[in-house]
Tab-separated table of C-alpha atoms in Angstrom:
chain	number	residue	atom	x	y	z
B	1	MET	CA	275.525	129.413	120.862
B	2	ASN	CA	273.695	127.848	123.894
B	3	ASN	CA	274.859	129.435	127.183
B	4	LEU	CA	273.915	126.856	129.667
B	5	PRO	CA	274.711	127.069	133.462
B	6	LYS	CA	274.448	123.581	134.731
B	7	LEU	CA	276.843	121.345	133.542
B	8	SER	CA	277.511	117.798	133.268
B	9	SER	CA	280.343	115.514	131.830
B	10	TRP	CA	283.865	114.531	132.642
B	11	LEU	CA	286.703	115.716	134.869
B	12	GLY	CA	287.328	115.431	138.585
B	13	GLY	CA	283.616	115.166	139.626
B	14	ILE	CA	283.429	118.417	139.747
B	15	ILE	CA	280.335	120.695	140.199
B	16	VAL	CA	279.808	123.977	139.164
B	17	ALA	CA	277.087	125.638	140.518
B	18	GLY	CA	278.206	128.540	138.197
B	19	SER	CA	279.294	132.294	138.523
B	20	PHE	CA	275.696	133.058	138.775
B	21	ILE	CA	275.672	131.924	142.098
B	22	THR	CA	278.374	133.691	143.944
B	23	SER	CA	276.446	134.653	146.872
B	24	ALA	CA	273.475	133.008	148.503
B	25	TYR	CA	271.542	136.410	147.399
B	26	ALA	CA	272.408	136.172	143.834
B	27	SER	CA	269.327	136.640	141.391
B	28	GLU	CA	268.194	133.834	139.241
B	29	PRO	CA	269.778	133.651	135.611
B	30	GLU	CA	267.791	133.602	132.660
B	31	HIS	CA	269.102	130.451	131.289
B	32	PRO	CA	267.641	127.090	130.829
B	33	LYS	CA	268.297	124.484	133.708
B	34	HIS	CA	268.868	121.662	132.127
B	35	ASP	CA	271.925	121.155	129.428
B	36	ASP	CA	271.797	117.624	127.996
B	37	GLU	CA	273.732	119.296	125.052
B	38	LEU	CA	276.958	119.433	127.113
B	39	GLN	CA	276.979	115.755	128.283
B	40	GLY	CA	280.284	114.191	127.232
B	41	LYS	CA	282.030	117.489	125.996
B	42	VAL	CA	282.691	119.346	129.348
B	43	PRO	CA	284.335	118.286	132.729
B	44	PHE	CA	281.374	117.646	134.865
B	45	LEU	CA	279.224	114.618	135.341
B	46	THR	CA	277.693	115.517	138.756
B	47	SER	CA	275.486	118.490	138.741
B	48	THR	CA	273.680	117.997	142.215
B	49	ALA	CA	274.239	121.076	143.605
B	50	GLN	CA	273.040	122.905	140.571
B	51	ASN	CA	269.758	120.702	141.060
B	52	LEU	CA	269.388	121.030	144.730
B	53	HIS	CA	269.673	125.232	144.260
B	54	TYR	CA	266.812	125.371	142.088
B	55	ALA	CA	264.795	123.069	144.088
B	56	ASP	CA	265.372	124.907	147.210
B	57	SER	CA	266.520	121.615	148.864
B	58	PRO	CA	268.588	121.728	151.875
B	59	ILE	CA	272.052	119.798	152.221
B	60	HIS	CA	273.752	118.975	155.360
B	61	PRO	CA	277.279	119.491	155.557
B	62	PHE	CA	278.441	116.317	157.346
B	63	LEU	CA	275.940	113.803	155.213
B	64	ASN	CA	278.111	110.462	154.402
B	65	SER	CA	275.974	109.479	151.687
B	66	ALA	CA	272.362	110.865	150.128
B	67	LEU	CA	271.933	107.267	149.170
B	68	PRO	CA	270.441	104.709	151.484
B	69	ASN	CA	273.071	102.035	152.678
B	70	PRO	CA	273.294	98.460	150.807
B	71	PRO	CA	270.913	95.736	151.859
B	72	LYS	CA	272.587	93.502	154.335
B	73	ASP	CA	272.382	90.489	152.086
B	74	VAL	CA	273.747	92.307	149.069
B	75	TYR	CA	276.760	94.392	151.218
B	76	SER	CA	277.594	93.701	154.891
B	77	GLY	CA	281.330	95.149	155.070
B	78	PRO	CA	281.970	98.980	156.766
B	79	LEU	CA	280.633	102.072	155.310
B	80	PHE	CA	282.437	105.540	154.442
B	81	GLN	CA	282.301	107.569	157.505
B	82	LEU	CA	283.318	111.024	156.722
B	83	ARG	CA	286.043	112.609	159.291
B	84	HIS	CA	285.536	116.310	159.505
B	85	ASP	CA	287.388	116.694	162.919
B	86	TYR	CA	290.029	118.795	161.413
B	87	PRO	CA	293.126	119.602	163.530
B	88	SER	CA	294.163	123.150	164.488
B	89	ASN	CA	297.740	123.150	164.131
B	90	VAL	CA	300.128	121.867	161.737
B	91	PRO	CA	302.430	118.845	163.099
B	92	THR	CA	305.807	119.435	163.751
B	93	GLY	CA	309.203	117.436	163.481
B	94	GLN	CA	307.790	116.039	160.052
B	95	SER	CA	310.421	114.601	157.621
B	96	TYR	CA	309.705	114.632	154.198
B	97	PRO	CA	311.493	111.973	151.634
B	98	TRP	CA	310.761	113.967	148.611
B	99	LYS	CA	313.263	116.771	150.260
B	100	LYS	CA	315.998	113.966	150.271
B	101	VAL	CA	315.700	113.711	146.511
B	102	THR	CA	316.151	117.257	145.968
B	103	ASN	CA	318.512	117.745	148.357
B	104	ASN	CA	315.945	120.447	149.517
B	105	GLY	CA	316.288	122.227	146.122
B	106	PRO	CA	314.348	122.381	143.377
B	107	ILE	CA	312.267	119.726	141.608
B	108	THR	CA	313.466	119.358	137.766
B	109	THR	CA	312.901	116.673	134.781
B	110	GLN	CA	316.069	114.782	135.869
B	111	ASN	CA	314.718	113.836	139.363
B	112	SER	CA	310.836	113.971	138.703
B	113	LEU	CA	311.033	110.173	138.882
B	114	ALA	CA	312.527	109.944	142.210
B	115	TYR	CA	310.601	112.651	143.420
B	116	VAL	CA	307.278	110.794	142.583
B	117	GLU	CA	308.309	107.282	143.974
B	118	ALA	CA	309.305	108.994	147.447
B	119	LEU	CA	305.835	110.474	147.393
B	120	LYS	CA	304.472	107.209	146.999
B	121	GLN	CA	306.506	105.477	149.404
B	122	TYR	CA	305.405	108.171	151.877
B	123	VAL	CA	301.609	107.057	151.580
B	124	SER	CA	302.181	103.349	150.887
B	125	ASP	CA	301.477	101.927	154.263
B	126	ASP	CA	298.193	103.916	154.399
B	127	MET	CA	297.073	103.257	150.950
B	128	ARG	CA	297.697	99.466	151.164
B	129	LYS	CA	295.870	99.409	154.284
B	130	LEU	CA	292.709	101.020	152.628
B	131	LEU	CA	293.014	99.452	149.720
B	132	TYR	CA	293.266	95.616	150.946
B	133	SER	CA	292.267	95.761	154.539
B	134	TYR	CA	289.145	98.018	154.524
B	135	ASP	CA	287.502	96.439	157.101
B	136	LYS	CA	290.575	97.317	159.607
B	137	TRP	CA	290.444	100.826	158.366
B	138	GLN	CA	289.335	102.897	161.360
B	139	PRO	CA	287.850	106.115	159.476
B	140	GLN	CA	287.673	108.395	162.713
B	141	SER	CA	291.497	107.344	163.569
B	142	GLU	CA	293.479	107.248	160.298
B	143	PRO	CA	295.448	110.523	159.422
B	144	TRP	CA	293.115	111.220	156.370
B	145	TRP	CA	290.629	113.847	156.409
B	146	GLN	CA	287.687	114.378	153.857
B	147	SER	CA	285.921	117.756	152.670
B	148	ILE	CA	282.404	118.316	154.028
B	149	TRP	CA	279.418	119.311	151.870
B	150	LEU	CA	279.795	116.069	149.513
B	151	GLY	CA	277.374	113.840	151.083
B	152	THR	CA	274.728	114.364	147.790
B	153	GLU	CA	277.389	113.137	145.492
B	154	ARG	CA	279.165	110.071	147.748
B	155	GLU	CA	277.989	106.474	147.484
B	156	PRO	CA	277.687	104.893	151.126
B	157	ILE	CA	280.529	102.368	150.873
B	158	HIS	CA	283.793	104.092	150.203
B	159	GLY	CA	282.643	107.500	149.845
B	160	PHE	CA	283.485	107.553	145.948
B	161	TYR	CA	281.810	110.327	144.038
B	162	VAL	CA	281.730	110.439	140.127
B	163	GLY	CA	284.646	111.946	138.449
B	164	SER	CA	284.675	111.417	134.515
B	165	GLY	CA	282.709	110.079	131.888
B	166	PHE	CA	284.941	108.790	128.753
B	167	PRO	CA	283.276	107.592	125.325
B	168	ALA	CA	284.388	104.450	123.770
B	169	GLY	CA	287.590	105.119	121.789
B	170	THR	CA	289.017	107.832	124.098
B	171	MET	CA	291.883	105.843	125.226
B	172	PRO	CA	293.160	102.730	123.299
B	173	GLU	CA	291.567	99.278	123.311
B	174	GLN	CA	288.454	101.332	124.918
B	175	SER	CA	285.528	99.526	123.204
B	176	LEU	CA	282.790	100.764	125.858
B	177	ASP	CA	282.387	103.870	127.484
B	178	LEU	CA	283.369	104.109	130.825
B	179	THR	CA	282.889	106.144	134.300
B	180	THR	CA	285.641	106.985	136.813
B	181	TYR	CA	284.618	107.244	140.485
B	182	VAL	CA	287.139	109.227	142.753
B	183	LEU	CA	287.962	109.866	146.525
B	184	THR	CA	290.097	112.508	147.748
B	185	LEU	CA	291.704	112.623	151.107
B	186	TYR	CA	293.650	115.086	153.023
B	187	ASP	CA	296.810	114.468	155.577
B	188	GLU	CA	297.020	115.893	158.761
B	189	THR	CA	298.761	118.912	157.729
B	190	ALA	CA	296.399	119.809	154.673
B	191	ALA	CA	293.670	119.065	156.601
B	192	VAL	CA	294.437	122.041	158.849
B	193	THR	CA	293.232	124.327	155.795
B	194	LEU	CA	289.745	122.457	155.583
B	195	GLY	CA	289.780	123.708	159.490
B	196	ASN	CA	290.590	126.969	158.593
B	197	ILE	CA	287.965	127.135	155.899
B	198	TRP	CA	284.978	125.015	157.140
B	199	GLY	CA	285.386	124.798	160.895
B	200	THR	CA	284.620	121.604	162.877
B	201	THR	CA	280.969	122.255	163.800
B	202	GLU	CA	277.631	122.843	161.725
B	203	GLU	CA	277.604	126.409	162.781
B	204	GLN	CA	280.784	127.054	161.129
B	205	ALA	CA	280.263	124.926	158.290
B	206	TYR	CA	277.535	127.391	157.120
B	207	GLU	CA	280.080	130.536	157.691
B	208	PRO	CA	282.839	129.488	155.861
B	209	ASN	CA	286.441	131.679	156.221
B	210	LEU	CA	286.975	132.236	152.467
B	211	THR	CA	289.898	134.459	152.688
B	212	ASN	CA	293.807	134.325	152.579
B	213	PRO	CA	295.556	133.182	154.347
B	214	ALA	CA	292.909	130.741	155.772
B	215	ALA	CA	292.502	129.154	152.226
B	216	GLN	CA	296.310	128.373	151.874
B	217	TYR	CA	297.858	125.205	152.830
B	218	ALA	CA	300.788	125.153	154.690
B	219	GLU	CA	304.078	123.305	153.606
B	220	GLY	CA	304.230	119.827	153.499
B	221	SER	CA	300.282	119.344	152.854
B	222	VAL	CA	299.751	115.936	150.762
B	223	ILE	CA	296.376	115.661	149.255
B	224	VAL	CA	295.899	111.965	147.343
B	225	LYS	CA	292.897	110.984	144.935
B	226	PHE	CA	291.891	107.576	143.695
B	227	ALA	CA	290.272	107.272	140.518
B	228	PHE	CA	288.485	103.635	139.709
B	229	VAL	CA	286.980	102.886	136.595
B	230	THR	CA	283.644	100.935	135.651
B	231	PRO	CA	285.710	98.244	133.041
B	232	CYS	CA	287.089	95.192	134.521
B	233	GLY	CA	290.176	93.683	132.550
B	234	ALA	CA	287.684	91.589	130.750
B	235	ASP	CA	286.126	94.597	129.228
B	236	TRP	CA	288.998	96.632	128.909
B	237	ALA	CA	292.544	94.814	128.677
B	238	PRO	CA	294.751	97.350	130.236
B	239	MET	CA	292.721	96.937	133.763
B	240	GLU	CA	293.612	93.094	133.990
B	241	GLY	CA	294.830	92.126	137.472
B	242	THR	CA	293.917	95.565	139.161
B	243	VAL	CA	292.349	95.382	142.585
B	244	SER	CA	288.669	95.683	142.674
B	245	TRP	CA	286.344	97.679	145.152
B	246	PRO	CA	282.355	97.639	145.851
B	247	ILE	CA	280.385	100.478	145.403
B	248	TYR	CA	276.823	101.281	145.798
B	249	SER	CA	275.720	103.489	143.255
B	250	THR	CA	273.118	104.255	140.406
B	251	LEU	CA	274.105	103.153	136.885
B	252	ASN	CA	275.790	106.079	135.589
B	253	GLU	CA	275.141	107.076	132.015
B	254	SER	CA	278.842	106.722	131.001
B	255	ASN	CA	278.949	103.164	132.546
B	256	GLY	CA	279.198	100.750	129.340
B	257	SER	CA	279.805	97.702	131.035
B	258	GLY	CA	276.877	98.430	132.794
B	259	ASN	CA	274.750	99.869	130.318
B	260	ASN	CA	275.516	96.814	127.940
B	261	PRO	CA	275.293	93.760	130.144
B	262	SER	CA	275.194	91.441	126.878
B	263	VAL	CA	278.186	92.534	125.679
B	264	SER	CA	280.189	93.371	129.405
B	265	LYS	CA	281.948	90.430	130.977
B	266	CYS	CA	282.615	92.233	134.018
B	267	PRO	CA	280.864	90.984	137.266
B	268	ASN	CA	278.399	93.277	139.180
B	269	ASN	CA	278.776	95.769	136.344
B	270	GLY	CA	275.964	98.256	137.598
B	271	SER	CA	273.545	96.478	135.147
B	272	ASN	CA	271.034	95.378	137.902
B	273	GLY	CA	270.760	99.120	138.964
B	274	SER	CA	269.362	101.847	136.842
B	275	THR	CA	269.990	105.705	136.851
B	276	ALA	CA	267.504	106.034	139.615
B	277	ASP	CA	268.352	102.808	141.757
B	278	PRO	CA	271.689	101.939	143.256
B	279	THR	CA	272.904	98.618	143.011
B	280	LEU	CA	276.305	96.879	143.854
B	281	THR	CA	279.162	97.954	141.257
B	282	ASN	CA	282.553	96.808	140.886
B	283	VAL	CA	284.912	99.449	140.024
B	284	TYR	CA	288.813	99.137	139.463
B	285	LEU	CA	291.932	101.125	140.275
B	286	MET	CA	293.258	103.056	137.149
B	287	GLN	CA	295.050	106.370	138.708
B	288	PHE	CA	296.039	107.716	141.706
B	289	ASP	CA	297.117	111.285	142.401
B	290	ILE	CA	299.482	113.017	144.765
B	291	ILE	CA	300.002	116.588	145.174
B	292	VAL	CA	302.259	118.209	147.943
B	293	LYS	CA	302.713	121.668	148.830
B	294	ASP	CA	306.457	122.283	148.410
B	295	SER	CA	307.626	125.890	147.723
B	296	VAL	CA	311.198	124.913	147.973
B	297	ALA	CA	310.959	122.172	145.054
B	298	ALA	CA	308.454	124.704	143.262
B	299	PRO	CA	308.887	128.385	144.271
B	300	GLU	CA	306.707	129.678	141.553
B	301	THR	CA	303.156	127.568	142.142
B	302	GLY	CA	303.990	126.073	145.562
B	303	TRP	CA	302.820	122.718	144.625
B	304	VAL	CA	304.203	119.588	142.890
B	305	PHE	CA	301.486	117.479	140.784
B	306	SER	CA	301.945	113.586	140.456
B	307	THR	CA	300.118	110.820	139.069
B	308	LEU	CA	300.656	107.249	139.187
B	309	VAL	CA	298.592	105.061	136.712
B	310	TYR	CA	298.104	100.969	136.910
B	311	ASP	CA	300.481	99.071	134.633
B	312	LYS	CA	299.620	95.470	134.438
B	313	ASN	CA	302.935	94.982	132.813
B	314	ALA	CA	305.144	96.526	135.756
B	315	PRO	CA	306.701	94.154	138.310
B	316	GLY	CA	305.483	93.672	141.642
B	317	LYS	CA	303.089	91.529	143.869
B	318	ASP	CA	299.882	93.410	143.649
B	319	ALA	CA	298.140	96.149	141.958
B	320	TRP	CA	299.599	99.032	144.403
B	321	ASP	CA	303.100	97.766	143.236
B	322	LYS	CA	302.050	98.319	139.511
B	323	MET	CA	301.186	101.792	140.276
B	324	ILE	CA	303.904	103.609	138.471
B	325	PRO	CA	304.699	107.210	137.848
B	326	LEU	CA	302.862	108.724	134.654
B	327	GLY	CA	304.384	111.945	135.681
B	328	ALA	CA	304.573	115.332	137.462
B	329	THR	CA	304.332	118.970	136.691
B	330	TRP	CA	305.000	121.917	139.079
B	331	GLY	CA	304.328	124.784	136.592
B	332	GLY	CA	302.585	126.115	133.594
B	333	ASP	CA	305.635	126.686	131.233
B	334	PRO	CA	304.094	129.841	129.829
B	335	ASP	CA	306.936	130.911	127.695
B	336	ILE	CA	306.785	127.653	125.618
B	337	ILE	CA	303.633	128.265	123.236
B	338	ASN	CA	303.569	125.090	120.634
B	339	THR	CA	300.573	125.471	118.259
B	340	ALA	CA	301.756	122.608	115.950
B	341	SER	CA	299.154	119.923	115.355
B	342	SER	CA	301.521	117.498	117.257
B	343	ALA	CA	300.693	119.826	120.197
B	344	LEU	CA	296.892	119.715	119.739
B	345	THR	CA	295.539	116.622	118.553
B	346	PRO	CA	295.588	113.870	120.672
B	347	PRO	CA	297.669	111.760	121.444
B	348	VAL	CA	299.983	114.896	121.532
B	349	THR	CA	303.679	114.386	121.324
B	350	VAL	CA	305.291	115.536	124.857
B	351	ASN	CA	307.255	118.380	124.178
B	352	THR	CA	310.829	118.107	125.852
B	353	ASN	CA	311.374	121.510	126.394
B	354	LEU	CA	308.924	121.912	128.771
B	355	GLN	CA	310.913	122.598	132.038
B	356	GLN	CA	307.980	122.348	134.556
B	357	ASN	CA	306.677	119.112	133.530
B	358	TRP	CA	307.932	115.327	133.116
B	359	VAL	CA	306.067	112.393	131.536
B	360	ASN	CA	307.340	109.099	132.125
B	361	PRO	CA	308.278	107.798	128.858
B	362	LYS	CA	307.411	104.236	130.311
B	363	ALA	CA	303.968	105.005	131.322
B	364	PRO	CA	301.406	102.516	129.747
B	365	GLU	CA	300.299	103.614	126.499
B	366	TYR	CA	296.353	103.918	127.338
B	367	SER	CA	297.488	106.636	130.098
B	368	THR	CA	299.324	109.223	127.777
B	369	ALA	CA	296.504	109.299	125.451
B	370	THR	CA	294.991	112.143	127.423
B	371	LEU	CA	297.910	114.237	128.190
B	372	GLY	CA	297.364	117.668	127.839
B	373	TRP	CA	298.698	120.652	125.761
B	374	ASP	CA	301.888	119.635	124.257
B	375	GLY	CA	302.379	116.977	126.626
B	376	ARG	CA	301.251	118.764	129.836
B	377	LEU	CA	300.650	116.480	132.524
B	378	SER	CA	297.116	114.855	132.575
B	379	GLY	CA	296.080	111.814	133.526
B	380	PRO	CA	293.382	109.543	132.054
B	381	ASN	CA	290.643	110.538	134.819
B	382	ASP	CA	291.689	114.284	134.389
B	383	GLY	CA	289.770	115.098	130.868
B	384	ALA	CA	292.544	117.471	129.002
B	385	VAL	CA	291.030	116.289	125.845
B	386	VAL	CA	287.830	117.960	124.497
B	387	THR	CA	286.072	115.828	121.764
B	388	PRO	CA	285.051	117.502	119.490
B	389	ALA	CA	286.075	121.088	120.406
B	390	TRP	CA	285.967	124.684	118.714
B	391	ALA	CA	288.832	126.731	119.307
B	392	GLY	CA	289.195	130.186	117.417
B	393	SER	CA	287.850	129.690	114.127
B	394	HIS	CA	288.642	125.914	113.733
B	395	TYR	CA	286.753	122.735	114.372
B	396	TYR	CA	288.466	119.969	116.241
B	397	PRO	CA	286.622	116.699	115.330
B	398	LYS	CA	289.312	114.378	116.751
B	399	GLY	CA	289.588	116.340	119.993
B	400	LEU	CA	292.083	119.064	121.525
B	401	ALA	CA	294.491	118.781	123.935
B	402	SER	CA	293.746	121.599	126.561
B	403	ALA	CA	294.577	122.458	130.329
B	404	GLY	CA	296.321	119.840	132.413
B	405	CYS	CA	296.193	118.869	136.174
B	406	LEU	CA	297.899	121.955	137.132
B	407	GLY	CA	296.322	124.158	134.678
B	408	CYS	CA	292.608	122.991	135.578
B	409	HIS	CA	293.661	123.363	139.162
B	410	SER	CA	294.861	127.074	138.591
B	411	SER	CA	291.414	128.017	137.959
B	412	ALA	CA	289.991	127.457	141.901
B	413	GLN	CA	289.309	130.735	143.330
B	414	TYR	CA	286.089	132.290	144.895
B	415	PRO	CA	283.995	133.661	143.687
B	416	GLN	CA	284.460	131.181	140.589
B	417	LYS	CA	284.965	133.233	137.285
B	418	SER	CA	286.360	130.799	134.975
B	419	PHE	CA	286.067	127.373	133.933
B	420	LEU	CA	288.642	124.393	134.466
B	421	LEU	CA	289.441	124.498	130.789
B	422	PRO	CA	290.396	127.070	128.600
B	423	ALA	CA	286.785	128.215	127.464
B	424	THR	CA	285.683	131.374	126.256
B	425	THR	CA	282.767	132.295	128.682
B	426	TYR	CA	282.015	130.844	132.454
B	427	PRO	CA	279.773	129.080	131.978
B	428	PRO	CA	281.081	127.398	128.758
B	429	GLN	CA	279.180	127.614	125.927
B	430	VAL	CA	278.724	124.790	123.108
B	431	THR	CA	277.838	125.373	119.340
B	432	ASN	CA	277.144	123.131	116.316
B	433	ALA	CA	279.690	121.156	114.591
B	434	PRO	CA	279.828	122.099	110.984
B	435	GLY	CA	277.160	121.139	108.815
B	436	SER	CA	275.314	119.334	111.413
B	437	SER	CA	272.334	120.443	113.522
B	438	THR	CA	272.747	118.236	116.479
B	439	LYS	CA	276.281	117.434	116.841
B	440	GLN	CA	277.917	119.857	119.147
B	441	ALA	CA	281.463	120.956	120.473
B	442	LEU	CA	282.867	122.939	123.456
B	443	VAL	CA	284.048	126.318	122.484
B	444	LEU	CA	287.588	127.179	123.461
B	445	ASN	CA	289.950	129.935	123.227
B	446	ASP	CA	292.398	130.191	120.564
B	447	PRO	CA	295.341	127.781	121.283
B	448	GLY	CA	298.259	130.286	122.264
B	449	SER	CA	296.496	133.064	122.453
B	450	SER	CA	296.557	135.357	125.648
B	451	GLU	CA	293.329	134.069	126.755
B	452	TRP	CA	294.086	130.747	126.524
B	453	MET	CA	297.191	131.230	128.134
B	454	LYS	CA	295.549	131.916	131.528
B	455	TRP	CA	295.383	128.262	131.930
B	456	PHE	CA	299.222	127.903	131.490
B	457	GLN	CA	301.026	130.029	133.741
B	458	SER	CA	302.927	129.407	137.100
B	459	ARG	CA	301.081	131.744	139.402
B	460	SER	CA	301.176	131.398	143.574
B	461	GLY	CA	298.062	129.735	145.101
B	462	THR	CA	297.269	132.970	146.676
B	463	GLU	CA	296.520	134.726	143.299
B	464	ALA	CA	293.130	134.325	141.711
B	465	MET	CA	293.054	133.306	137.946
B	466	ASP	CA	290.761	136.583	137.496
B	467	SER	CA	291.900	139.196	139.527
B	468	GLY	CA	289.480	141.697	140.922
B	469	GLU	CA	288.077	143.197	144.381
B	470	GLY	CA	287.037	140.404	146.438
B	471	SER	CA	288.720	137.543	144.410
B	472	ILE	CA	290.357	134.975	146.717
B	473	GLY	CA	293.003	132.365	145.322
B	474	LEU	CA	292.013	128.935	146.717
B	475	ASP	CA	295.399	127.459	146.555
B	476	TYR	CA	294.677	125.410	143.625
B	477	ASP	CA	291.778	123.195	145.718
B	478	MET	CA	289.267	121.916	142.942
B	479	VAL	CA	287.360	120.232	145.586
B	480	THR	CA	286.653	123.352	147.499
B	481	SER	CA	286.271	125.693	144.854
B	482	PHE	CA	283.987	123.443	142.336
B	483	LYS	CA	282.117	121.078	144.550
B	484	ALA	CA	282.168	122.040	148.418
B	485	ILE	CA	281.314	125.803	147.945
B	486	PRO	CA	278.715	125.279	145.462
B	487	MET	CA	277.129	122.385	147.607
B	488	TRP	CA	277.243	125.305	150.743
B	489	GLN	CA	275.963	128.047	148.497
B	490	ALA	CA	272.925	125.544	147.490
B	491	ALA	CA	272.353	124.769	151.156
B	492	LEU	CA	272.422	128.689	152.170
B	493	LYS	CA	269.615	129.144	149.176
B	494	ALA	CA	267.398	126.235	150.218
B	495	ILE	CA	267.403	127.526	154.269
B	496	GLU	CA	266.804	131.008	153.287
B	497	SER	CA	263.615	129.631	151.100
B	498	GLU	CA	260.430	130.055	153.404
B	499	ASN	CA	259.526	126.623	153.595
B	500	ALA	CA	262.738	125.021	153.532
B	501	ALA	CA	262.890	122.150	155.957
B	502	LYS	CA	265.680	121.870	158.262
B	503	PRO	CA	268.454	119.340	156.847
B	504	SER	CA	268.950	116.483	158.898
B	505	LEU	CA	271.437	113.520	159.022
B	506	LYS	CA	268.810	111.220	159.914
B	507	ARG	CA	267.125	109.207	157.177
B	508	LYS	CA	263.511	109.214	157.642
């Protein structure tokens, strides 16, 4: 087996600097520094933190984007501006419409649809403005913030970073590989926790407060995430009519439209760029996640995760109207252990016995093809399906449905000791497919085993997945755990290097 520290492939655009960089003073592991073998098999397309760690390259915490701005004759509109003036205090007097749905009680499979619709309504005005009136969006005064340390991942127009890469055939009607690009925003209540961890000054950013309760989110915190895809409706029919945004980015290896210009029918598909040279690329809204800290509705985990997906056949005047609920989840249903083929082989059948999970039976077909184990919620951007996979002594050539949204997020901890999916090791390993010297599969724990079930608990956000002295639960925040912290660690290592240059926000 190949034990490889730097990972690149699909799921949430998260980077891992690995358990071997748990502090700036950690010794170098004796591992290879490149892992093309993992491309397309494990959740990570972005590996910049790992590369910069090895290169002793400094990173500035407040950088908007490491890429140059697009030329004026290519794009002359507004650019992404990081907002990191995090508030100090949680706002008071807030009214939350989703609590009316539950009568300030628990969320259930019966009221989940109305709960998710209330969440959507709560953020609709701001999201419509961002989607359709970007020239009127005031990044330093709108009530939404972003995480610092992600500038080397972001493109300069909207602040997107690579989310996921899916090979052709992962979803129905998908004839080309596709890349997703994501953007995560924190509302005023959630942004207080970012300030508790990272502060608001450069000096504080280099000395984060990775403790509890500092890393815990206050009640009512709302975090949203856009996921756009590279194929337009002409290349992938489910995206017909959705909203399009321009980004300025390099050509990603999994952008099937850009890498096959003779086949693609999409404008500005990225084919004018390369893996080294950015170009204007159109991307298309597919998924929108909303998670909310609601310990009354979800007393075990404290969180409700919800996902909206684009449905071209839904009623409405525009793409935002056609973003319909895919589902909601608020726990791991640890007592329901189903290892039947229908629970493991995608597309899985949703187990209606799950009591902490709801999937919309009217969701479009493409969006249910990548649900997690036994039908646990996982949107098409979220990478629950691993193809191919080893688990126990069995090989799954058609893929294996694994941890859903909440399960992946439950691995957020410091220091990081477990992967986002139920892998046997951290960093994860791959091994050859039976009878092949080249085809490789991610190695996962045996479904239903005690090791596998670590990802299917309903633990509090204060509790780290892997207990031990110094382990800090990061309250289900994957951006902090898998992106911001690795970038911070890479920056510290570079600063400690004898010849390191001081990081600068100004492009020379």
